[in-house]
Tab-separated table of C-alpha atoms in Angstrom:
chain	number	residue	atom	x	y	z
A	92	UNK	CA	12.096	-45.488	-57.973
A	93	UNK	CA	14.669	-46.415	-55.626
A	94	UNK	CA	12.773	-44.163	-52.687
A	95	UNK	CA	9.225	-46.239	-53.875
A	96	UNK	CA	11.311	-49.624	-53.090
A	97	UNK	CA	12.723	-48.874	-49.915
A	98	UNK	CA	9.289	-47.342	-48.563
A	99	UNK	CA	7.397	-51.128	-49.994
A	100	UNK	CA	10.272	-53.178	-48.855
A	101	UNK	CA	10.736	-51.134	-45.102
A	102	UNK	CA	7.880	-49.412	-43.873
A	103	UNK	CA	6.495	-49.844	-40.129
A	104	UNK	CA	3.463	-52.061	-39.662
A	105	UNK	CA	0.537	-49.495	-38.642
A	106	UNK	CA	0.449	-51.146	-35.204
A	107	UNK	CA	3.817	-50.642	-34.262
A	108	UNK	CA	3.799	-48.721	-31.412
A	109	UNK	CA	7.308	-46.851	-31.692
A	110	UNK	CA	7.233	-43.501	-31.748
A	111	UNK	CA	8.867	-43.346	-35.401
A	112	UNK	CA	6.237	-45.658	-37.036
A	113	UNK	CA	3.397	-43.744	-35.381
A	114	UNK	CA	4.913	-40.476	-36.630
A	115	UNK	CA	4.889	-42.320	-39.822
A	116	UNK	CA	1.388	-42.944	-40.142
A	117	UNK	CA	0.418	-39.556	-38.794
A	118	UNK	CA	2.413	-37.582	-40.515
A	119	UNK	CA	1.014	-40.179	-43.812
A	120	UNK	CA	-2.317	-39.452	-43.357
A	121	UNK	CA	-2.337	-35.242	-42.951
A	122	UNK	CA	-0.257	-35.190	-46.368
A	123	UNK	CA	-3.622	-37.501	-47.519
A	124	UNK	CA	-5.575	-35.052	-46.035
A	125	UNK	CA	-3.414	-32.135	-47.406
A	126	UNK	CA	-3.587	-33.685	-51.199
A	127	UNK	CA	-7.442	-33.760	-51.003
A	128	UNK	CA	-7.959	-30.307	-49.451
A	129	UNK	CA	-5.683	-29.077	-52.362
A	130	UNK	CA	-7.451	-30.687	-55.116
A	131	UNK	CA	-11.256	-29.628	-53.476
A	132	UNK	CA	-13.177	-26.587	-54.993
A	133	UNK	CA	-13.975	-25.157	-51.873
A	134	UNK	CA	-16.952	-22.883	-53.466
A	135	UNK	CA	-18.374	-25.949	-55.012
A	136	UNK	CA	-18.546	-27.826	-51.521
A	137	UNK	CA	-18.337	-25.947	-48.836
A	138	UNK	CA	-19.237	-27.878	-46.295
A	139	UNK	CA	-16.798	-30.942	-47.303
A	140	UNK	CA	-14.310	-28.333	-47.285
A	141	UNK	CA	-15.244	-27.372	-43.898
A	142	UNK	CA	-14.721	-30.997	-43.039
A	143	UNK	CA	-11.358	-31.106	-44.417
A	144	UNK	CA	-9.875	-28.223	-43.040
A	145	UNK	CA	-10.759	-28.718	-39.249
A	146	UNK	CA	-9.920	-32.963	-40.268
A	147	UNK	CA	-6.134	-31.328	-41.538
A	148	UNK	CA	-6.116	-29.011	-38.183
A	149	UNK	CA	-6.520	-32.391	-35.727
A	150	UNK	CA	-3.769	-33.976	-38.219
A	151	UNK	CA	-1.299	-31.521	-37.521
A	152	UNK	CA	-2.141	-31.650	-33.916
A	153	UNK	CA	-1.415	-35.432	-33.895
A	154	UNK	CA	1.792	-35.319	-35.867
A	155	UNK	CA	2.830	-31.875	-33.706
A	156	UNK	CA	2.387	-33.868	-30.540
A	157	UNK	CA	4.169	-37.135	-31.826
A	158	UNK	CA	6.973	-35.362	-32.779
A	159	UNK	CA	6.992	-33.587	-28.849
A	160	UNK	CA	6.908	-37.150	-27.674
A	161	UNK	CA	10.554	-37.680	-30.083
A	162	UNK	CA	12.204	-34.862	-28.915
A	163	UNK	CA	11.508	-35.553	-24.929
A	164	UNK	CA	13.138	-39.134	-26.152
A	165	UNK	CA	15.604	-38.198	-27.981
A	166	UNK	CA	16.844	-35.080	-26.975
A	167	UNK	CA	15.222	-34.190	-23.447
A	168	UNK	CA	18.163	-32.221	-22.196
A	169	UNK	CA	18.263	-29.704	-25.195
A	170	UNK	CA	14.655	-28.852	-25.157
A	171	UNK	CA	13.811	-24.734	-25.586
A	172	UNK	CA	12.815	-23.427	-22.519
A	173	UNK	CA	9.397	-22.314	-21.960
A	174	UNK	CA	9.220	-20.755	-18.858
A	175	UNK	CA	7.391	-18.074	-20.558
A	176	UNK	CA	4.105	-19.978	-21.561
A	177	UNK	CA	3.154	-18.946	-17.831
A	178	UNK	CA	2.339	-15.450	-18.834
A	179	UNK	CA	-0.107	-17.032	-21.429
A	180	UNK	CA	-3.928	-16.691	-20.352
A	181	UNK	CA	-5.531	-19.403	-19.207
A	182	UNK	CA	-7.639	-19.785	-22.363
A	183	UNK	CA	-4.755	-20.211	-24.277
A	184	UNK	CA	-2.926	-22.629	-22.454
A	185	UNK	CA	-4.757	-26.058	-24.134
A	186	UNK	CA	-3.820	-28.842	-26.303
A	187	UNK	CA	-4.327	-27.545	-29.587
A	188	UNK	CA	-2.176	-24.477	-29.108
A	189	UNK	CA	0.841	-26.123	-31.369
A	190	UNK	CA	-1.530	-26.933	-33.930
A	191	UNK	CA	-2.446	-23.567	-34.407
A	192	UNK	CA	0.637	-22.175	-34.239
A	193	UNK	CA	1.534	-24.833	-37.123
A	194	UNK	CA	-0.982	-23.237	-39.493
A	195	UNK	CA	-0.429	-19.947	-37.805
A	196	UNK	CA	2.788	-19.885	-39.082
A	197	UNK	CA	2.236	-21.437	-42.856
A	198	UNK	CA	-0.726	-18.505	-42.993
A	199	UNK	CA	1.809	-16.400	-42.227
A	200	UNK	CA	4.365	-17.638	-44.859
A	201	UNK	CA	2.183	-17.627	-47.010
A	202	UNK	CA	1.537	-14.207	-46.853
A	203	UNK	CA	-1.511	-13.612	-44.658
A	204	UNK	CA	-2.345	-10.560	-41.992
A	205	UNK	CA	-3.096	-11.365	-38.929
A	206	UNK	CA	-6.443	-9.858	-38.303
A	207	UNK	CA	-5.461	-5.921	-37.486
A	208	UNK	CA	-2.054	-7.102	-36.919
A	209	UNK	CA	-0.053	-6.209	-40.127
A	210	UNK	CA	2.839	-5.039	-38.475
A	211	UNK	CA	3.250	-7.666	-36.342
A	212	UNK	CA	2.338	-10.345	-39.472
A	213	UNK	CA	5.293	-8.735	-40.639
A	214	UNK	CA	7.704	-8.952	-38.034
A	215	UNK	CA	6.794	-12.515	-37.639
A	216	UNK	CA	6.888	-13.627	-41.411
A	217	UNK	CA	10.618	-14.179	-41.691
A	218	UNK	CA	10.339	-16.434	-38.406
A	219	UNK	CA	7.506	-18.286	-39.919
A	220	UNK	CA	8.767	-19.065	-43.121
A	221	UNK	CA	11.803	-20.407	-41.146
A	222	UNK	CA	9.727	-22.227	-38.674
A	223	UNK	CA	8.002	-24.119	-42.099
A	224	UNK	CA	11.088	-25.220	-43.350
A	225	UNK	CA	12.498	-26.209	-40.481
A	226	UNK	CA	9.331	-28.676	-39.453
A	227	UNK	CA	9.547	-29.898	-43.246
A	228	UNK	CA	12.987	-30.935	-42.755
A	229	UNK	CA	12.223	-32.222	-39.504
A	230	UNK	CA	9.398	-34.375	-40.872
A	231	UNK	CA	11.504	-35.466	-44.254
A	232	UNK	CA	14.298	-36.760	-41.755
A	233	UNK	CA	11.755	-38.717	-38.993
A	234	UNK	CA	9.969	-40.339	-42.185
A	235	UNK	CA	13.492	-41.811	-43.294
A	236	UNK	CA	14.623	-42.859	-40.266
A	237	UNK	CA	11.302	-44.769	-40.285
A	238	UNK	CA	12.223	-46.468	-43.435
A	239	UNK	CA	15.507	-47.443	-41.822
A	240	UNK	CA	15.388	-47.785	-38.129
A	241	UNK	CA	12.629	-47.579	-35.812
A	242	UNK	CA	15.321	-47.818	-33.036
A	243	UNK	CA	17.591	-45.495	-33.572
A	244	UNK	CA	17.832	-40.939	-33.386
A	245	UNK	CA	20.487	-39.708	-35.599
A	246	UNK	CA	22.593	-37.212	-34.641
A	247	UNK	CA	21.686	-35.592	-38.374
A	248	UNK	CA	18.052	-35.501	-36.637
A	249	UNK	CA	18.312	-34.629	-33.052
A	250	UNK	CA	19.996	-31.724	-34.842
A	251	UNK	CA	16.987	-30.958	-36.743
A	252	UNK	CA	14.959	-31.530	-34.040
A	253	UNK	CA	16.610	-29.143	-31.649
A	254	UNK	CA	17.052	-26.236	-34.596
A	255	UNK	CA	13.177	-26.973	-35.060
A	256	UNK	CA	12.318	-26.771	-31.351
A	257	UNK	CA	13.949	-23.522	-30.931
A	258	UNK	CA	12.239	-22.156	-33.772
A	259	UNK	CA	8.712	-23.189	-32.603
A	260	UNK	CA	9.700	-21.724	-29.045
A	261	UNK	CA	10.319	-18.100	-30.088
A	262	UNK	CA	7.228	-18.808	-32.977
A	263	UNK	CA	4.696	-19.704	-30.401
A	264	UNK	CA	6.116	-16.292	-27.714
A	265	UNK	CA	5.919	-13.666	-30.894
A	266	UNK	CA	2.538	-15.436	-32.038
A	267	UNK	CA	0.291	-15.615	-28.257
A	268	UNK	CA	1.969	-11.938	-28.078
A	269	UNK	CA	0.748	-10.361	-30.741
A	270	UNK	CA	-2.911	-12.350	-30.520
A	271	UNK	CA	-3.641	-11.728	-26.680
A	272	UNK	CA	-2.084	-9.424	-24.036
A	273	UNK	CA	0.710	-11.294	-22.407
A	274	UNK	CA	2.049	-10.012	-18.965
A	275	UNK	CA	4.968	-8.194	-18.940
A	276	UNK	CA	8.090	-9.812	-16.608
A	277	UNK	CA	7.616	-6.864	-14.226
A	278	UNK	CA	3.776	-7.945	-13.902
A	279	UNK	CA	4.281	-11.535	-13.462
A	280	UNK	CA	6.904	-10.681	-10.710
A	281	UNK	CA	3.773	-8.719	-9.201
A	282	UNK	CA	1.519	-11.628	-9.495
A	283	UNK	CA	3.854	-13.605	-7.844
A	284	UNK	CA	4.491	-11.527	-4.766
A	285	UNK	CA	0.684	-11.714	-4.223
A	286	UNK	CA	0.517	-15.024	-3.940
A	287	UNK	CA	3.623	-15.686	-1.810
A	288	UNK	CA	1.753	-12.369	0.261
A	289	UNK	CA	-1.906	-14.071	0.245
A	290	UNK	CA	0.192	-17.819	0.941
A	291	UNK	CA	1.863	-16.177	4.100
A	292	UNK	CA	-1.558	-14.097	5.336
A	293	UNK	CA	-3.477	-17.548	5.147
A	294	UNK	CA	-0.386	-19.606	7.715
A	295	UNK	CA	-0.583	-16.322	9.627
A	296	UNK	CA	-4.525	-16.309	10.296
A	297	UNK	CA	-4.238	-19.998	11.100
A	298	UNK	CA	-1.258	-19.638	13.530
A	299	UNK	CA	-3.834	-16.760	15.286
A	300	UNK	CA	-6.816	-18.539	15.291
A	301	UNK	CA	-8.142	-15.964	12.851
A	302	UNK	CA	-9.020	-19.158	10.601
A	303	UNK	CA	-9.494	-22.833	10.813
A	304	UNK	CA	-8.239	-25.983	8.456
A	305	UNK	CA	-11.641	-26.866	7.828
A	306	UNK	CA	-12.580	-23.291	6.273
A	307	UNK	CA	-9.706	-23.686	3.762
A	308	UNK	CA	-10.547	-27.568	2.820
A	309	UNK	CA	-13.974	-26.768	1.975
A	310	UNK	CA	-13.205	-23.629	0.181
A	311	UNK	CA	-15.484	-21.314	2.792
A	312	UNK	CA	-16.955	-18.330	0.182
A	313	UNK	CA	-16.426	-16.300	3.320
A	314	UNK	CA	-12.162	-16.865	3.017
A	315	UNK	CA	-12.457	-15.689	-0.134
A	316	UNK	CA	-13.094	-12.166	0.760
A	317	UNK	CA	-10.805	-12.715	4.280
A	318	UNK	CA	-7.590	-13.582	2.738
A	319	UNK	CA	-7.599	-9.918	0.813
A	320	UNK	CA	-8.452	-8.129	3.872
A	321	UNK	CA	-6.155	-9.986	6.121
A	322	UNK	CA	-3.031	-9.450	3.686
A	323	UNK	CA	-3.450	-5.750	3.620
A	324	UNK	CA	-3.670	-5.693	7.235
């Protein structure tokens, strides 16, 4: 009753645009979207189920990046490092990676397989089901602070935050791991030296005449195959 009251009496005007009030709203309308998916007979209407689940996927995304935007506020010195989302492919690297990883991970608490990856569904289980609670905690404590104080990060959840961002770190490595081959350290080492090598070859050909600025500004298909050649020589 009390919680009813406090939510009627405090809560953010939809076009507030603090962080806390959009997370609000957000994180208010996937748990509308959540309730309806839950209650839908998905063999009865397939399609509106369809609708639903990629509507709850672009949900998460939205509350997954609002809550990014919080921690780079509020705690931008004790983000998790991710150096290693360099050895992701290409492919994988896009916007919706954290939502997927968000439903990656309650599929995998859940009790889902991976697609021919059991063992590896079952490494990653514990993680996941720690990685769950963890963002419900986080989201519990950003909606109160929302009822109290747009203005102010608690230390009760910058802790939460940075327990939570660790969590997702090491979630999102094991995940892309397991789903895609990954280069190893010793092979992004190797990529590196190539392009420091192929780097070097190209201000060595243009100190020798070998090849000219304008060749390299208009991407010349013929310096495509040089630079190789030239760096092995």
């Amino acid at each position: 009753m009390m919680n009813r009251f406090r939510k009627w009496l405090y809560k953010p005007k939809r076009s507030d645009p603090q962080l806390l009030a959009r997370f609000y709203y957000a994180d208010e309308e996937l748990n509308q979207v959540a309730a309806e998916l839950d209650s839908l007979d998905g063999r009865k209407d397939p399609q509106r189920c369809t609708l639903l689940v990629s509507q709850f996927r672009s949900c998460q995304d939205n509350v997954l990046n609002i809550i990014n935007q919080i921690m780079d506020e509020c705690i931008p010195q004790d983000r998790a490092p991710r150096d290693f989302c360099v050895k992701f492919p290409e492919e994988i690297r896009h916007d919706n990676l954290a939502g997927q990883l968000w439903f990656g991970a309650e599929c995998l608490a859940a009790g889902s397989i991976i697609m021919n990856r059991e063992l590896e569904s079952m490494a990653m289980r514990p993680l996941a089901k720690e990685l769950t609670r963890s963002l419900e905690d986080v989201r519990g404590a950003l909606r109160d602070q929302a009822l109290r104080d747009l203005n102010t990060y608690t230390e009760k959840m910058r802790e939460a935050l940075r327990h939570f961002d660790v969590l997702f770190a090491e979630f999102e490595l094991s995940y892309v791991s397991a789903m895609v081959p990954v280069k190893s350290p010793r092979e992004y080492y190797v990529q590196q030296e190539v392009i420091v090598l192929f780097c070097e070859t190209v201000e060595r050909a243009l100190d020798f005449g070998y090849l000219t600025q304008d060749m390299i500004d208009d991407y010349e298909p013929a310096l495509m195959f040089s630079i190789p050649r030239l760096a092995i020589v």
